[in-house]
Amino acid sequence: MASRLLRGSLRLWGGRCAPCPPHSARCFHSGGEERLETPAAKKLTDIGIRRIFSSEHDIFRESARKFFQEEVVPYHAEWEKAGEVSRELWEKAGKQGLLGINIAEHHGGLGGDLYSTALVWEEQAYSNCTGPGFSLHSDIVMPYIANYGSEEQIKHFIPQMTAGKCIGAIAMTEPGAGSDLQGIRTTAKKDGSDWILNGSKVFITNGWLSDVVIVVAVTNREARSPAHGISLFLVENGMKGFIKGRKLHKMGLKAQDTAELFFEDVRLPASALLGEENKGFYYLMQELPQERLLIAEIAISASEFMFEETREYVKQRKAFGKTVAHIQTVQHKLAELKTHICVTRAFVDSCLQLHAAKRLDSATASMAKYWASELQNSVAYDCVQLHGGWGYMWEYPIARAYVDARVQPIYGGTNEIMKELIARDIVRDK
């Protein structure tokens, strides 16, 4: 039966067979399979480990890993200089079945399970290539449209986004409003059946390449609280008054296009409203746990990559007549790092299981995001130190991983906000 399902999950890509992501109904998690957990694996990034995955996931992971190694890694340095990846890459990812994985087939997605989309997050982290904004596109932007969009909006956007022909972004952050979403100043005012959008957004991932942007705007300033007067709008590239500013020059994530966006009297039809009027804040609160889980998953996967990169380096680098790996202080540091990483991996995998069962709450997602992103930065610091002077050289992967890590405790809600959300859950009367 498994082989029949697997044959059914194959499709052609560029003349070759590329496995589709497993559907949740097709997966056989640890059913008779004895899978090593991360601590016992030969490498933390091995294929075929962790009981949350199945053998079908392993086949899909092999395909995703090959894609990142062949289609992303060789070109990433060039994209870092350009400040964006190529649009051609997006269409290749669509053909390979790496976009819209966890979106239902009847909406135009691939209908894969959460674990399939998570392993793509992991494989991108293992490639140490942060340029492609696939996860934000597929697992932050697309769910808003699939969950709250009209039938017309879903048909118009989702199939094209799954194919990589329409690139999505979400515009929340403003020059004067970051983690405090209730402080936004962008407005949308009714004009007959249309809306007139005015304002600006900043730090927008995929902003420069975007074909559609979900814009968070105030639609009722008289609401009893700012949260009750926010709506979401679908703004398409080329609309009059929608202006893309400069690509921002960042410390890290250099190949990921991040832009300023400006809206000057953009006239939006009534059909551009996503979901119901003044329900935007509620939608954001519903979707933010997945965004925070995504950040946590990328953070722990990046930590696993950095550990393996450093383990390999210290086993080859010689000092005082022996390899650095034979120095006891280095061995103890590696022991600390592996322990911290494996403990965090167990927690994040537990969060993935909770989310797959639709039981991941906001406080737990906040814990995962806060803890894993802090760990990522701690691991990055120690791994650069273990590389010595070479760790400070840009051509070494650990240097790029170090600067890419720094934003993780900031976006998706700062870690200070994560602690606030966790604390509220602790002290409130339930």
Coordinates of C-alpha atoms in Angstrom, one line a residue:
M1 CA 0.0 0.0 0.0
A2 CA 2.8 2.4 0.9
S3 CA 4.5 1.8 -2.4
R4 CA 1.2 2.5 -4.3
L5 CA 0.8 5.7 -2.4
L6 CA 4.4 6.7 -3.1
R7 CA 4.0 6.1 -6.8
G8 CA 0.9 8.3 -6.7
S9 CA 2.8 11.1 -5.0
L10 CA 5.4 11.3 -7.9
R11 CA 5.1 13.9 -10.6
L12 CA 7.4 15.1 -13.4
W13 CA 9.7 18.1 -12.9
G14 CA 12.0 19.0 -15.7
G15 CA 11.9 15.5 -17.1
R16 CA 12.6 13.9 -13.8
C17 CA 10.3 12.5 -11.1
A18 CA 10.1 14.8 -8.1
P19 CA 8.2 13.6 -5.0
C20 CA 5.2 15.6 -3.9
P21 CA 4.9 16.3 -0.2
P22 CA 3.0 13.6 1.7
H23 CA -0.6 14.2 2.6
S24 CA -1.4 13.9 6.3
A25 CA -3.6 10.9 5.5
R26 CA -0.7 9.1 3.8
C27 CA 1.9 9.4 6.5
F28 CA 2.9 6.5 8.7
H29 CA 4.6 8.3 11.6
S30 CA 6.9 5.8 13.5
G31 CA 4.4 3.0 12.6
G32 CA 6.9 0.1 12.9
E33 CA 9.8 2.3 11.9
E34 CA 12.6 2.7 14.4
R35 CA 13.9 6.2 13.9
L36 CA 16.8 7.7 15.8
E37 CA 16.1 11.0 17.6
T38 CA 18.6 13.9 17.1
P39 CA 20.9 13.1 20.1
A40 CA 21.7 9.6 18.8
A41 CA 22.0 10.5 15.1
K42 CA 25.4 10.5 13.4
K43 CA 24.7 14.1 12.3
L44 CA 22.0 16.5 13.5
T45 CA 21.0 17.1 9.9
D46 CA 20.7 13.5 8.8
I47 CA 17.8 12.3 6.7
G48 CA 15.8 9.5 8.2
I49 CA 15.8 10.6 11.9
R50 CA 13.1 12.0 14.3
R51 CA 9.9 10.1 14.8
I52 CA 7.6 13.0 13.7
F53 CA 8.6 12.1 10.2
S54 CA 7.9 9.1 8.0
S55 CA 9.8 7.4 5.2
E56 CA 7.7 9.4 2.7
H57 CA 8.9 12.6 4.3
D58 CA 12.5 11.3 3.9
I59 CA 12.0 11.0 0.1
F60 CA 10.6 14.5 -0.1
R61 CA 13.4 15.8 2.1
E62 CA 16.0 14.3 -0.3
S63 CA 14.3 16.2 -3.1
A64 CA 14.2 19.5 -1.2
R65 CA 17.8 19.1 -0.1
K66 CA 18.9 18.5 -3.7
F67 CA 16.9 21.5 -4.9
F68 CA 18.6 23.9 -2.4
Q69 CA 22.1 22.4 -3.1
E70 CA 21.7 22.7 -6.9
E71 CA 19.4 25.7 -7.5
V72 CA 20.2 28.0 -4.5
V73 CA 23.7 27.4 -3.0
P74 CA 25.7 28.0 -6.2
Y75 CA 24.0 31.4 -6.9
H76 CA 23.5 32.7 -3.4
A77 CA 26.6 34.9 -3.2
E78 CA 25.5 36.6 -6.5
W79 CA 22.1 37.2 -5.0
E80 CA 23.6 38.7 -1.8
K81 CA 25.3 41.3 -4.0
A82 CA 22.0 42.0 -5.9
G83 CA 19.9 42.1 -2.7
E84 CA 17.3 39.7 -4.1
V85 CA 17.0 36.2 -5.6
S86 CA 15.9 35.6 -9.2
R87 CA 12.3 35.3 -10.1
E88 CA 13.3 32.2 -12.1
L89 CA 14.1 30.5 -8.8
W90 CA 10.5 31.1 -7.5
E91 CA 9.1 29.3 -10.6
K92 CA 11.6 26.5 -10.2
A93 CA 10.5 26.1 -6.6
G94 CA 6.9 26.0 -7.7
K95 CA 7.6 23.3 -10.3
Q96 CA 9.5 21.3 -7.6
G97 CA 6.5 21.4 -5.3
L98 CA 8.1 23.5 -2.6
L99 CA 5.5 26.3 -2.4
G100 CA 2.0 26.2 -0.9
I101 CA 2.6 22.8 0.5
N102 CA 0.3 23.0 3.5
I103 CA -2.5 24.7 1.6
A104 CA -5.5 22.5 0.7
E105 CA -5.6 21.1 -2.8
H106 CA -9.2 22.4 -3.4
H107 CA -7.8 25.9 -2.9
G108 CA -5.0 25.4 -5.3
G109 CA -2.2 24.3 -2.9
L110 CA -0.5 21.0 -2.7
G111 CA -2.4 19.6 0.2
G112 CA 0.7 18.3 2.1
D113 CA 0.9 18.0 5.8
L114 CA 2.6 20.4 8.2
Y115 CA 5.6 18.2 8.6
S116 CA 6.3 18.4 4.9
T117 CA 6.3 22.2 4.9
A118 CA 8.4 22.2 8.0
L119 CA 11.1 20.1 6.4
V120 CA 11.4 22.6 3.6
W121 CA 12.0 25.3 6.3
E122 CA 14.7 23.0 7.7
E123 CA 16.4 22.2 4.4
Q124 CA 16.7 25.9 3.6
A125 CA 18.3 26.5 7.0
Y126 CA 20.7 23.5 6.4
S127 CA 21.7 25.1 3.1
N128 CA 22.7 28.3 5.0
C129 CA 20.9 30.3 2.3
T130 CA 18.4 32.8 3.7
G131 CA 17.7 34.7 0.4
P132 CA 14.5 32.9 -0.8
G133 CA 11.5 34.1 1.1
F134 CA 9.6 30.8 0.5
S135 CA 8.5 30.2 4.1
L136 CA 6.9 33.7 4.5
H137 CA 5.2 33.4 1.1
S138 CA 3.8 29.9 1.7
D139 CA 3.3 29.6 5.4
I140 CA 2.5 33.2 6.5
V141 CA 1.0 35.0 3.5
M142 CA -0.9 32.2 1.7
P143 CA -2.8 30.9 4.9
Y144 CA -4.3 34.4 5.3
I145 CA -5.8 34.2 1.8
A146 CA -6.8 30.5 2.1
N147 CA -8.4 31.0 5.6
Y148 CA -10.1 34.3 5.2
G149 CA -10.3 35.1 1.5
S150 CA -13.3 34.9 -0.7
E151 CA -13.7 32.2 -3.3
E152 CA -12.7 34.7 -6.0
Q153 CA -9.6 35.8 -4.1
I154 CA -8.5 32.2 -3.5
K155 CA -8.9 31.2 -7.1
H156 CA -7.1 34.3 -8.3
F157 CA -4.1 34.1 -6.0
I158 CA -3.5 30.6 -4.5
P159 CA -2.8 28.6 -7.7
Q160 CA -0.4 31.3 -9.0
M161 CA 1.4 31.5 -5.7
T162 CA 1.8 27.7 -5.5
A163 CA 3.4 27.9 -9.0
G164 CA 5.8 30.6 -7.9
K165 CA 4.4 33.0 -10.5
C166 CA 2.9 35.4 -7.9
I167 CA 5.1 36.3 -5.0
G168 CA 3.4 37.3 -1.7
A169 CA 4.4 39.6 1.1
I170 CA 2.7 40.9 4.3
A171 CA 3.0 44.6 5.4
M172 CA 2.5 45.1 9.1
T173 CA 5.5 47.0 10.4
E174 CA 5.7 50.8 10.0
P175 CA 8.5 53.3 10.7
G176 CA 6.7 54.1 14.0
A177 CA 5.0 50.8 14.8
G178 CA 6.8 47.4 15.1
S179 CA 5.7 44.8 17.6
D180 CA 2.8 47.0 18.7
L181 CA 0.4 46.3 15.9
Q182 CA -2.3 48.4 17.5
G183 CA -0.1 51.5 16.9
I184 CA -0.2 51.4 13.1
R185 CA -1.0 54.6 11.2
T186 CA -1.7 53.3 7.7
T187 CA -5.4 54.0 6.9
A188 CA -8.0 52.8 4.5
K189 CA -11.1 55.1 4.1
K190 CA -14.3 54.3 2.4
D191 CA -15.1 56.1 -0.8
G192 CA -18.4 54.7 -2.1
S193 CA -17.8 51.0 -2.5
D194 CA -14.0 51.5 -2.8
W195 CA -11.3 52.1 -0.3
I196 CA -8.5 54.7 -0.4
L197 CA -5.3 53.5 1.2
N198 CA -2.6 55.8 2.6
G199 CA 0.5 55.1 4.6
S200 CA 3.9 53.4 4.6
K201 CA 5.4 50.2 5.7
V202 CA 9.0 49.2 6.3
F203 CA 11.2 46.0 6.7
I204 CA 8.9 44.1 4.3
T205 CA 10.3 40.7 3.3
N206 CA 9.7 39.9 -0.4
G207 CA 8.6 43.5 -0.7
W208 CA 10.6 44.3 -3.8
L209 CA 9.7 41.2 -5.8
S210 CA 6.1 41.1 -4.4
D211 CA 3.1 40.7 -6.8
V212 CA 0.6 40.9 -4.0
V213 CA 0.9 42.4 -0.5
I214 CA -1.4 41.9 2.5
V215 CA -1.5 45.4 4.0
V216 CA -2.6 46.0 7.6
A217 CA -4.6 49.2 7.8
V218 CA -6.8 51.1 10.2
T219 CA -10.4 51.3 9.0
N220 CA -12.2 52.6 12.1
R221 CA -10.5 55.1 14.3
E222 CA -13.7 55.4 16.4
A223 CA -13.5 51.7 17.5
R224 CA -13.6 51.0 21.2
S225 CA -10.0 49.9 20.9
P226 CA -7.4 50.1 18.1
A227 CA -7.6 46.3 17.8
H228 CA -11.3 46.5 16.8
G229 CA -10.6 48.9 13.9
I230 CA -8.0 47.1 11.8
S231 CA -8.6 45.4 8.4
L232 CA -6.5 43.5 5.9
F233 CA -6.3 44.4 2.2
L234 CA -4.8 42.6 -0.9
V235 CA -2.8 45.2 -2.8
E236 CA -1.4 44.1 -6.2
N237 CA 1.8 45.3 -7.8
G238 CA 1.1 48.0 -10.4
M239 CA -1.8 49.6 -8.7
K240 CA -1.7 53.4 -9.0
G241 CA -0.2 55.0 -5.9
F242 CA 1.5 51.8 -4.7
I243 CA 5.2 52.6 -4.7
K244 CA 8.1 50.3 -3.8
G245 CA 10.9 52.2 -2.1
R246 CA 14.5 51.2 -1.9
K247 CA 15.7 47.7 -1.1
L248 CA 17.1 48.0 2.5
H249 CA 20.7 47.4 3.2
K250 CA 20.8 45.0 6.1
M251 CA 23.4 43.5 8.5
G252 CA 22.4 40.0 7.4
L253 CA 19.9 38.2 5.2
K254 CA 21.6 40.0 2.4
A255 CA 20.0 38.0 -0.5
Q256 CA 16.5 38.4 1.0
D257 CA 14.8 41.4 -0.6
T258 CA 13.5 43.7 2.1
A259 CA 11.8 46.9 1.1
E260 CA 10.0 50.0 2.1
L261 CA 6.4 50.3 0.7
F262 CA 4.4 53.5 0.2
F263 CA 0.7 53.9 -0.4
E264 CA -0.4 57.2 -1.8
D265 CA -4.2 57.4 -2.4
V266 CA -4.3 53.8 -3.6
R267 CA -7.8 53.1 -4.8
L268 CA -8.8 49.6 -3.9
P269 CA -12.0 47.9 -5.0
A270 CA -14.3 46.4 -2.4
S271 CA -13.0 42.9 -3.5
A272 CA -9.5 43.9 -2.1
L273 CA -10.7 43.6 1.5
L274 CA -9.5 40.3 2.9
G275 CA -12.0 38.8 5.2
E276 CA -14.4 41.0 7.1
E277 CA -14.0 44.7 7.8
N278 CA -12.4 45.5 11.2
K279 CA -11.6 41.9 11.8
G280 CA -7.9 42.2 10.8
F281 CA -6.4 42.2 14.3
Y282 CA -8.3 39.0 15.1
Y283 CA -7.0 37.3 11.9
L284 CA -3.4 38.4 12.8
M285 CA -3.7 36.9 16.3
Q286 CA -5.0 33.6 14.8
E287 CA -2.1 33.3 12.4
L288 CA 0.9 34.7 14.5
P289 CA 1.5 31.4 16.4
Q290 CA 2.4 29.7 13.1
E291 CA 4.7 32.5 12.2
R292 CA 6.4 32.2 15.6
L293 CA 6.7 28.4 15.2
L294 CA 8.2 28.9 11.8
I295 CA 10.9 31.3 13.3
A296 CA 11.6 28.8 16.1
E297 CA 11.9 25.9 13.6
I298 CA 14.3 27.9 11.4
A299 CA 16.3 28.9 14.4
I300 CA 16.9 25.4 15.7
S301 CA 17.6 24.1 12.2
A302 CA 20.2 26.9 11.7
S303 CA 21.7 25.9 15.1
E304 CA 22.0 22.3 13.9
F305 CA 23.7 23.5 10.7
M306 CA 26.2 25.7 12.6
F307 CA 27.0 22.8 15.0
E308 CA 27.8 20.4 12.2
E309 CA 29.8 23.1 10.3
T310 CA 31.8 23.7 13.5
R311 CA 32.3 20.1 14.4
E312 CA 33.8 19.4 10.9
Y313 CA 36.0 22.5 11.2
V314 CA 37.5 21.7 14.6
K315 CA 38.2 18.1 13.5
Q316 CA 40.4 19.4 10.7
R317 CA 42.0 22.5 12.2
K318 CA 45.3 21.9 13.9
A319 CA 46.8 23.8 16.8
F320 CA 49.6 22.9 19.3
G321 CA 50.4 19.8 17.3
K322 CA 46.9 18.3 17.3
T323 CA 43.4 19.0 16.0
V324 CA 41.4 21.6 17.8
A325 CA 38.8 18.9 18.5
H326 CA 41.2 17.1 20.8
I327 CA 41.5 20.1 23.1
Q328 CA 39.3 19.5 26.2
T329 CA 37.8 22.9 26.5
V330 CA 36.7 22.7 22.9
Q331 CA 35.2 19.2 23.5
H332 CA 33.3 20.5 26.5
K333 CA 31.9 23.5 24.5
L334 CA 30.8 21.1 21.8
A335 CA 29.1 18.9 24.5
E336 CA 27.3 22.0 25.8
L337 CA 26.2 23.1 22.3
K338 CA 24.8 19.7 21.3
T339 CA 22.9 19.3 24.6
H340 CA 21.3 22.7 24.3
I341 CA 20.4 22.1 20.6
C342 CA 19.0 18.6 21.2
V343 CA 16.8 19.7 24.1
T344 CA 15.5 22.6 22.1
R345 CA 14.9 20.4 19.1
A346 CA 12.7 18.1 21.2
F347 CA 10.6 21.1 22.4
V348 CA 10.2 22.5 18.9
D349 CA 9.2 19.0 17.5
S350 CA 6.7 18.8 20.3
C351 CA 5.3 22.2 19.1
L352 CA 5.1 21.0 15.6
Q353 CA 3.1 18.0 16.8
L354 CA 0.8 20.3 18.7
H355 CA 0.3 22.6 15.7
A356 CA -0.4 19.7 13.4
A357 CA -3.2 18.8 15.8
K358 CA -4.3 22.4 15.9
R359 CA -3.5 22.6 19.6
L360 CA -0.5 25.1 19.6
D361 CA -1.5 28.1 21.7
S362 CA 0.0 31.6 21.5
A363 CA 2.0 31.3 24.8
T364 CA 3.7 28.0 23.8
A365 CA 4.5 29.4 20.3
S366 CA 6.0 32.5 21.9
M367 CA 8.1 30.3 24.2
A368 CA 9.4 28.4 21.2
K369 CA 10.2 31.5 19.2
Y370 CA 11.9 33.2 22.2
W371 CA 14.0 30.2 23.3
A372 CA 15.1 28.9 19.9
S373 CA 16.0 32.3 18.5
E374 CA 18.1 33.1 21.6
L375 CA 19.8 29.8 21.3
Q376 CA 20.5 30.4 17.7
N377 CA 22.4 33.5 18.5
S378 CA 24.3 31.9 21.4
V379 CA 25.3 29.0 19.1
A380 CA 26.3 31.4 16.4
Y381 CA 28.6 33.3 18.9
D382 CA 30.2 30.1 20.2
C383 CA 30.7 28.6 16.7
V384 CA 32.4 31.7 15.4
Q385 CA 34.7 31.6 18.4
L386 CA 35.6 28.0 17.8
H387 CA 36.5 28.9 14.2
G388 CA 38.9 31.5 15.5
G389 CA 39.9 34.3 13.0
W390 CA 38.5 32.4 10.0
G391 CA 35.1 32.6 11.6
Y392 CA 35.2 36.3 11.0
M393 CA 35.8 35.9 7.3
W394 CA 32.8 36.3 5.0
E395 CA 33.7 33.3 2.8
Y396 CA 33.2 31.0 5.7
P397 CA 29.6 29.9 6.1
I398 CA 29.7 30.4 9.9
A399 CA 30.2 34.2 9.4
R400 CA 27.0 34.5 7.3
A401 CA 25.1 32.3 9.7
Y402 CA 26.2 34.6 12.6
V403 CA 24.8 37.8 11.0
D404 CA 21.7 36.1 9.7
A405 CA 20.9 34.9 13.3
R406 CA 20.7 38.4 14.8
V407 CA 17.3 39.4 13.4
Q408 CA 15.5 36.2 14.7
P409 CA 14.9 37.6 18.2
I410 CA 13.5 40.8 16.6
Y411 CA 11.0 40.0 13.9
G412 CA 7.8 38.1 14.4
G413 CA 7.4 40.1 17.6
T414 CA 10.5 40.9 19.6
N415 CA 11.6 38.4 22.3
E416 CA 10.7 41.0 24.9
I417 CA 7.1 40.9 23.6
M418 CA 7.3 37.1 23.6
K419 CA 8.1 37.2 27.3
E420 CA 5.2 39.6 27.9
L421 CA 2.8 37.2 26.2
I422 CA 4.2 34.2 28.1
A423 CA 4.0 36.1 31.4
R424 CA 0.4 37.2 30.8
D425 CA -0.6 33.5 30.4
I426 CA 1.2 32.6 33.6
V427 CA -0.5 35.2 35.9
R428 CA -4.0 35.4 34.4
D429 CA -6.9 33.7 36.1
K430 CA -8.0 30.8 33.9

